[in-house]
Tab-separated table of C-alpha atoms in Angstrom:
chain	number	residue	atom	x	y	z
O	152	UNK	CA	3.801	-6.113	21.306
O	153	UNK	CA	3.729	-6.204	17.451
O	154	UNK	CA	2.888	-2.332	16.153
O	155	UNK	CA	0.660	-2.691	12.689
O	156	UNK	CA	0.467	0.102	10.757
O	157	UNK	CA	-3.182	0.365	8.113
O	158	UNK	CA	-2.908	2.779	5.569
O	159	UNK	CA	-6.284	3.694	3.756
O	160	UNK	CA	-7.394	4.490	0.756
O	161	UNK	CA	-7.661	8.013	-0.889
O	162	UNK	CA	-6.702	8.636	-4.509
O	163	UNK	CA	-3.804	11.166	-4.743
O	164	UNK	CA	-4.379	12.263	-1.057
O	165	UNK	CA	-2.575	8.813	0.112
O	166	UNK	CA	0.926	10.437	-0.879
O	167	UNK	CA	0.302	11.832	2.904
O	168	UNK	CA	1.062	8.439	4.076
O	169	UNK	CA	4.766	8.976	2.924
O	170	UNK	CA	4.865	11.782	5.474
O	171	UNK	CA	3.440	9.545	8.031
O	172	UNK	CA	6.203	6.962	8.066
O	173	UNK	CA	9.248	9.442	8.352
O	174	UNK	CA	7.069	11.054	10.913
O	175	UNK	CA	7.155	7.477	12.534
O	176	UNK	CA	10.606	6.770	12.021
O	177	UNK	CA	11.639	10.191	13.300
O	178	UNK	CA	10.012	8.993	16.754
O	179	UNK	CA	11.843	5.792	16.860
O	180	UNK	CA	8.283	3.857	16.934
O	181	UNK	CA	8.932	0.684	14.942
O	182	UNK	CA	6.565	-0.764	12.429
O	183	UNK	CA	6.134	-4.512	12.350
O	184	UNK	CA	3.157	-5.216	10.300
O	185	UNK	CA	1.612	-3.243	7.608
O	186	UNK	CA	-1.604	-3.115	5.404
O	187	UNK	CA	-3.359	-1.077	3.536
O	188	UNK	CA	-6.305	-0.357	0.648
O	189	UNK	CA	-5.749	1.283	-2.884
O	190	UNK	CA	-2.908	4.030	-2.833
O	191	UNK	CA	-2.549	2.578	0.886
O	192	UNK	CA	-1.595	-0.762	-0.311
O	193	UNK	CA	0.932	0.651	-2.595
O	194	UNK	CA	3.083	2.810	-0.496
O	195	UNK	CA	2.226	0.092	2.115
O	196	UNK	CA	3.989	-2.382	0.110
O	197	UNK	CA	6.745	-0.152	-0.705
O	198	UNK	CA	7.706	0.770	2.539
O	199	UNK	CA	7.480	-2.619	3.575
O	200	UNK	CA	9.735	-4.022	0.613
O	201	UNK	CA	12.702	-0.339	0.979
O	202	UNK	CA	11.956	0.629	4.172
O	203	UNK	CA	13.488	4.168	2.701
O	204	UNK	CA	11.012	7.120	2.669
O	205	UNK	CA	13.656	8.944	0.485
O	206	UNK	CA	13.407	6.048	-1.993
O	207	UNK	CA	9.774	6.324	-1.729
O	208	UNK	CA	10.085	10.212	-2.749
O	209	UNK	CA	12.527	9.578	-5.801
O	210	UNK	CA	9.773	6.436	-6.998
O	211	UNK	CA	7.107	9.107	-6.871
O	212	UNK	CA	8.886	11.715	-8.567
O	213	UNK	CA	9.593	9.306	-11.412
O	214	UNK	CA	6.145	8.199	-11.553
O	215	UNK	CA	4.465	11.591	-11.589
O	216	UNK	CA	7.121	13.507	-13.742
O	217	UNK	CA	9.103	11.549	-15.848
O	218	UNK	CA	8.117	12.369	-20.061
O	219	UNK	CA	9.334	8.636	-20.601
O	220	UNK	CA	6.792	7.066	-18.214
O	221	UNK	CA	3.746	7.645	-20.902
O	222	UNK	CA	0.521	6.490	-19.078
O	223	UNK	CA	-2.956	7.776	-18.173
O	224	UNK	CA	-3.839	6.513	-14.906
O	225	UNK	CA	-4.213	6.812	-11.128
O	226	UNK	CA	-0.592	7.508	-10.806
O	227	UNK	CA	-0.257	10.208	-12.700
O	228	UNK	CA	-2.818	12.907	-13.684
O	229	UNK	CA	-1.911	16.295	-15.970
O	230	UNK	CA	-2.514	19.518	-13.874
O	231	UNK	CA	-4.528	20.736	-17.413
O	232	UNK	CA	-7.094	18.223	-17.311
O	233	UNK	CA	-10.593	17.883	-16.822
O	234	UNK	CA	-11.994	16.512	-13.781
O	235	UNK	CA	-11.593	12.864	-13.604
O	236	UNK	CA	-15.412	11.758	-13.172
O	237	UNK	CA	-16.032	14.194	-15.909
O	238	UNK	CA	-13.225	13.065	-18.254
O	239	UNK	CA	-14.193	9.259	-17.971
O	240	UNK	CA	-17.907	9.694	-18.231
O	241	UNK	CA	-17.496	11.975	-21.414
O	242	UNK	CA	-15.259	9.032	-22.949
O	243	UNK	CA	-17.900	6.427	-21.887
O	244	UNK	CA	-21.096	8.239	-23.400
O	245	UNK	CA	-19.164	8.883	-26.556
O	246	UNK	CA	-18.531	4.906	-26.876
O	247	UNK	CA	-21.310	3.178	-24.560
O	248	UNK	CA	-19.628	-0.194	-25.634
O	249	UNK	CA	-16.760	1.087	-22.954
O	250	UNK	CA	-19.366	0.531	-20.171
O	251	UNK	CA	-19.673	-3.556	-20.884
O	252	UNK	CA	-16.773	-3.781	-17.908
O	253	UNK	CA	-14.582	-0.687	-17.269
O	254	UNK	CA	-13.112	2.471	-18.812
O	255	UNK	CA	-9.525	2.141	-18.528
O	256	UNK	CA	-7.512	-1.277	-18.795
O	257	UNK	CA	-4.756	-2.105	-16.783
O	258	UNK	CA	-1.707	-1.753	-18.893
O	259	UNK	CA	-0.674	1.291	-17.308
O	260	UNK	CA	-1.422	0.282	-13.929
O	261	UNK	CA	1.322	-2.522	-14.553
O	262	UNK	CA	3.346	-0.553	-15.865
O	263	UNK	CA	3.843	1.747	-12.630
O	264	UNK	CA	3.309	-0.994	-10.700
O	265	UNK	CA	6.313	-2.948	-12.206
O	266	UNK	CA	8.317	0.397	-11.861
O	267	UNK	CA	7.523	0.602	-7.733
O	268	UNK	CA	8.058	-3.475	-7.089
O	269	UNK	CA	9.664	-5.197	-10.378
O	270	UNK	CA	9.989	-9.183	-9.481
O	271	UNK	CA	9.869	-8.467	-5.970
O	272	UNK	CA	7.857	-10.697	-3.818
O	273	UNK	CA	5.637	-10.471	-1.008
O	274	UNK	CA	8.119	-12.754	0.680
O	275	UNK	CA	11.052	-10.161	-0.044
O	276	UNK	CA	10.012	-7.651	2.041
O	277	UNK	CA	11.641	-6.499	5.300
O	278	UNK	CA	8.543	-7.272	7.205
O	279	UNK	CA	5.130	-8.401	6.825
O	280	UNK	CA	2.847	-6.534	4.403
O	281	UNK	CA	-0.491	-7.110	2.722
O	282	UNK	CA	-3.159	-5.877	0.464
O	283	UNK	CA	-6.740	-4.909	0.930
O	284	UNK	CA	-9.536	-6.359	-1.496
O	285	UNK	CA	-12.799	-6.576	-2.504
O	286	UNK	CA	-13.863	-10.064	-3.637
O	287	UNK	CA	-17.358	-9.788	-6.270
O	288	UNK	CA	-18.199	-13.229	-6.000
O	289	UNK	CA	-17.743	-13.701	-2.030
O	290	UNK	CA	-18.938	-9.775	-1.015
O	291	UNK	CA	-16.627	-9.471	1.289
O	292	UNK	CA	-12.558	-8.277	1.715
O	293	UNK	CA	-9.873	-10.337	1.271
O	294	UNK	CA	-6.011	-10.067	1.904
O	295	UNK	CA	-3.353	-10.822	-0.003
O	296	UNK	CA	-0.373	-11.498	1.140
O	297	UNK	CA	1.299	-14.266	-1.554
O	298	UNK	CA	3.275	-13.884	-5.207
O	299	UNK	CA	4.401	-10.908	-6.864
O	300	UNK	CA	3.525	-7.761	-5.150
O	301	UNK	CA	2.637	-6.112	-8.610
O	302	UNK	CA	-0.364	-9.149	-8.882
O	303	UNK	CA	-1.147	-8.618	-5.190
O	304	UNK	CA	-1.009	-4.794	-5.142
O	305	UNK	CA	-2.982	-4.506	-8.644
O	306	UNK	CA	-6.693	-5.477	-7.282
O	307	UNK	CA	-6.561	-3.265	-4.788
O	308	UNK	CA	-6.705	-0.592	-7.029
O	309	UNK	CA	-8.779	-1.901	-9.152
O	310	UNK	CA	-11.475	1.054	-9.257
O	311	UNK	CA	-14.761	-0.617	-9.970
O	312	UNK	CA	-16.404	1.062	-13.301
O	313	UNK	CA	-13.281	2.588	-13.900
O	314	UNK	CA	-10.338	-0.326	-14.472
O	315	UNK	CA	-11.920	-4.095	-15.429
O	316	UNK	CA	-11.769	-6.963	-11.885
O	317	UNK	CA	-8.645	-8.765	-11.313
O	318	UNK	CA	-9.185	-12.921	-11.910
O	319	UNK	CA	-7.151	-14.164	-9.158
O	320	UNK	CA	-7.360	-17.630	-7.506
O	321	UNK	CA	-10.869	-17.873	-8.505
O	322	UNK	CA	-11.640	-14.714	-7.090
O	323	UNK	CA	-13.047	-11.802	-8.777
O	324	UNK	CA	-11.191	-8.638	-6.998
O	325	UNK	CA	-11.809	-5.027	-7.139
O	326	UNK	CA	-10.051	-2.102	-4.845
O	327	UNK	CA	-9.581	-3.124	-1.024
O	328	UNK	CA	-11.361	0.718	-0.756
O	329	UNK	CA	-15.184	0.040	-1.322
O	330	UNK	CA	-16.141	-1.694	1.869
O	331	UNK	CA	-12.649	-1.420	3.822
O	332	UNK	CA	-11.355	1.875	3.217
O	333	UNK	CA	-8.941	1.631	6.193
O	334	UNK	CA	-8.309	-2.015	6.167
O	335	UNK	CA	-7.832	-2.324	10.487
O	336	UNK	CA	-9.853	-5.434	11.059
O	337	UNK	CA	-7.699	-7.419	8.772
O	338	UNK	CA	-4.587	-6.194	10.230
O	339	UNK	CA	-5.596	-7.710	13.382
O	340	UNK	CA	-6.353	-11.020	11.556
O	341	UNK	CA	-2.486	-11.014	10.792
O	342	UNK	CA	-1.392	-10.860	14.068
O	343	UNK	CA	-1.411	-6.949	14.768
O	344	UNK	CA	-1.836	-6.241	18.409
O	345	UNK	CA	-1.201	-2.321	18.755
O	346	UNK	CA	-2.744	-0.788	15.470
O	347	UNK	CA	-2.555	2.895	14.011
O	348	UNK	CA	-4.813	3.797	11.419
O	349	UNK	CA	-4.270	6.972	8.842
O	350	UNK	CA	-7.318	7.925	7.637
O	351	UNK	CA	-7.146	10.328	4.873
O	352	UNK	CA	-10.406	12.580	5.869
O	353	UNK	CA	-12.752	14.024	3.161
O	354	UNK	CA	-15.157	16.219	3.376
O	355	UNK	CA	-18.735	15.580	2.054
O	356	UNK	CA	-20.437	17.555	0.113
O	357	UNK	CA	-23.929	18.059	1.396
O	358	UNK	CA	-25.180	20.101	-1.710
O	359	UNK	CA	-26.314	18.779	-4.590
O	360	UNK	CA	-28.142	20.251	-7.930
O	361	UNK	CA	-28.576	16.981	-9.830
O	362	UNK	CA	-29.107	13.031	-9.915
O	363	UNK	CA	-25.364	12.201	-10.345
O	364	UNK	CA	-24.465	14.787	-7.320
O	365	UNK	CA	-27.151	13.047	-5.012
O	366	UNK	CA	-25.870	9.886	-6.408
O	367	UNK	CA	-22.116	10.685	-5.110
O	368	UNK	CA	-23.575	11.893	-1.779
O	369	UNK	CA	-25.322	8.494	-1.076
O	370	UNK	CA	-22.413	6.429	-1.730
O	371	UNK	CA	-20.452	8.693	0.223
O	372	UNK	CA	-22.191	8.144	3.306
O	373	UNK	CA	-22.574	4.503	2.970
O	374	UNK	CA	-18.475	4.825	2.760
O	375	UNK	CA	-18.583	7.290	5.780
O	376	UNK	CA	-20.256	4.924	7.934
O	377	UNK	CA	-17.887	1.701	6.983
O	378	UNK	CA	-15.097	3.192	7.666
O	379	UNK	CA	-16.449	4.013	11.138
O	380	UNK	CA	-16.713	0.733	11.531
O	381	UNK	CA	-13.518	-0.188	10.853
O	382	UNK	CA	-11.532	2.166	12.761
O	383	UNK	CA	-13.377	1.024	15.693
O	384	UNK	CA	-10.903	-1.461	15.967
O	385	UNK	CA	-7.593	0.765	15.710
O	386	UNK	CA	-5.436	1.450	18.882
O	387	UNK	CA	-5.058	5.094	17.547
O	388	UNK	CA	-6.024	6.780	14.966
O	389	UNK	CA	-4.251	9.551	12.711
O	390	UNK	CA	-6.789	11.550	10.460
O	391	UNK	CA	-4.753	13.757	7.885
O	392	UNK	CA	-7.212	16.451	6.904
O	393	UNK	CA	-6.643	17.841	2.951
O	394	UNK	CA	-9.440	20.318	2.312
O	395	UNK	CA	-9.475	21.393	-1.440
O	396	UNK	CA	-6.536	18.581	-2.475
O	397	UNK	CA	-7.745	17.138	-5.647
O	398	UNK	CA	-7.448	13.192	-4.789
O	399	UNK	CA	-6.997	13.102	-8.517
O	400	UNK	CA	-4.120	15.683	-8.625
O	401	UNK	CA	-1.003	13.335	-8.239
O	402	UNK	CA	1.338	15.811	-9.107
O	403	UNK	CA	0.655	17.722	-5.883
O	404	UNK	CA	2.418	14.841	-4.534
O	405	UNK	CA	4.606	17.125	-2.350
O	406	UNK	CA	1.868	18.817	-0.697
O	407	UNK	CA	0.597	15.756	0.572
O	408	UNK	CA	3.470	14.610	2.053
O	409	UNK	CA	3.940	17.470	4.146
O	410	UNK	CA	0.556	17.434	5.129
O	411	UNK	CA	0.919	13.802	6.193
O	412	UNK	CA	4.220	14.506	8.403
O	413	UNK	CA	2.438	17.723	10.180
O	414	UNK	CA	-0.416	15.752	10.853
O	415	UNK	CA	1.903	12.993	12.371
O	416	UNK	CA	3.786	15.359	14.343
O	417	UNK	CA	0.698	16.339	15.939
O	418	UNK	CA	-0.444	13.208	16.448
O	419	UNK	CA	3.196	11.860	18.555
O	420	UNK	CA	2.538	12.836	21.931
O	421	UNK	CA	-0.839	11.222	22.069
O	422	UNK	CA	0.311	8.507	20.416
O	423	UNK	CA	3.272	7.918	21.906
O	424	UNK	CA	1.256	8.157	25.271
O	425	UNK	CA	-1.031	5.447	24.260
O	426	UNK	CA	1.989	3.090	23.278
O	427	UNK	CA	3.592	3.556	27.131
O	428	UNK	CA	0.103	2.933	28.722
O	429	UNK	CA	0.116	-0.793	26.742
O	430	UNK	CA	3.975	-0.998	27.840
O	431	UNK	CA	5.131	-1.062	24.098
């Protein structure tokens, strides 16, 4: 019985997920497949291409705290800051032409991404893995599973508004996140038969004091509600609660982590009860 692991999306919260594979590996419960959306599809990709969750650690450290790596981005976020939303929106209003496509470009992106896979392929990995996106033109998720892992990792993170759509194949891509936030169903199109979902749980807030807040509640229970849907399909499911984490704070990388493992932990005995009842 092939054992998929999906890994969803979640902004700096999906650091967890690096806690949830040496939580796995610790058990002995072999991964043969692998997915995931945003942040999901990159460790996703990097744990199918090292296979190492130490290696993983020492990428993330360089990524988040290294002077030389100079970049503003999803990967790395300075603890002095401004909120993200609020940072971005200030920049956009001061220079409306910024809104004709995104905020950000994707130079930076690349460049992290490039540091995490280099040349690798999607073919040099140590066992099958692929990304989560959003096709514009089509409406509907696609995976990606062909080339260089940086060009198949970078839509998925592609936050719409924020970094411009990724031209690829005649597609117009944007991150795996908006309508498959945990990317099960398509794990199960590539042959998955046994699948565990993490889910990296966020609370909503149900106040709200103006039109942007009730804005950001909407949207958030349209997102609620597909990923529902999605996890409908997983075998079991591990939800890794982070109450207060800043999904923007990368460099509270460690503290995700740990959170993901405990969470894990907690998780084995049901899970590993599950996997004996399908005779895994």
């Amino acid at each position: 019985m092939k054992i998929g692991l999906s890994l969803g999306s979640g902004g700096a919260r999906g650091y967890a997920h690096i806690g949830v594979l040496q939580a796995l590996e610790e058990a002995g419960i072999e991964i043969e497949l692998i997915n995931g959306s945003s942040i999901g599809a990159i460790v996703g990709g990097a744990w199918a291409l090292y296979q190492d969750v130490a290696r993983l650690i020492k990428i993330t450290e360089r990524l988040v705290r290294e002077a030389d790596v100079d970049y503003f981005n999803i990967f790395r976020y300075p603890s002095e800051s401004r909120p993200f939303l609020r940072n971005w929106l200030v920049n956009a209003l001061c220079d409306l032409s910024a809104l004709r496509e995104s905020i950000l470009s994707h130079k930076d992106n690349l460049q992290a991404l490039e540091i995490i896979f280099g040349s690798k392929r999607f073919c040099d990995t140590k066992i099958p893995f692929s990304s989560s996106a959003l096709d514009l033109l089509a409406g509907e998720t696609i995976v990606i599973k062909e080339g260089r892992l940086v060009e198949g990792v970078l839509p998925s993170i592609a936050i719409p508004g924020i970094f411009p759509p990724v031209e690829r194949d005649g597609q117009l891509l944007v991150d795996g996140g908006v309508l498959a936030d945990v990317p099960v169903r398509e794990l199960r199109g590539e042959g998955a038969e046994f699948i565990i979902a993490v889910e990296l749980g966020e609370e909503i807030e149900k106040e709200y004091h103006n039109g942007f807040d009730l804005l950001t509640y909407v949207d958030a229970l349209k997102a609620q509600r597909l990923r529902q849907w999605e996890l409908e399909e997983a075998d079991f499911l591990i939800q890794i609660g982070l109450p207060d984490f800043d999904s923007m704070r990368f460099d509270n990388y460690e503290i995700a982590i740990v959170q993901g493992y405990r969470a894990a932990r907690q998780a084995l005995p049901g899970l590993l009860r599950r996997l004996d009842e399908r005779g895994a």
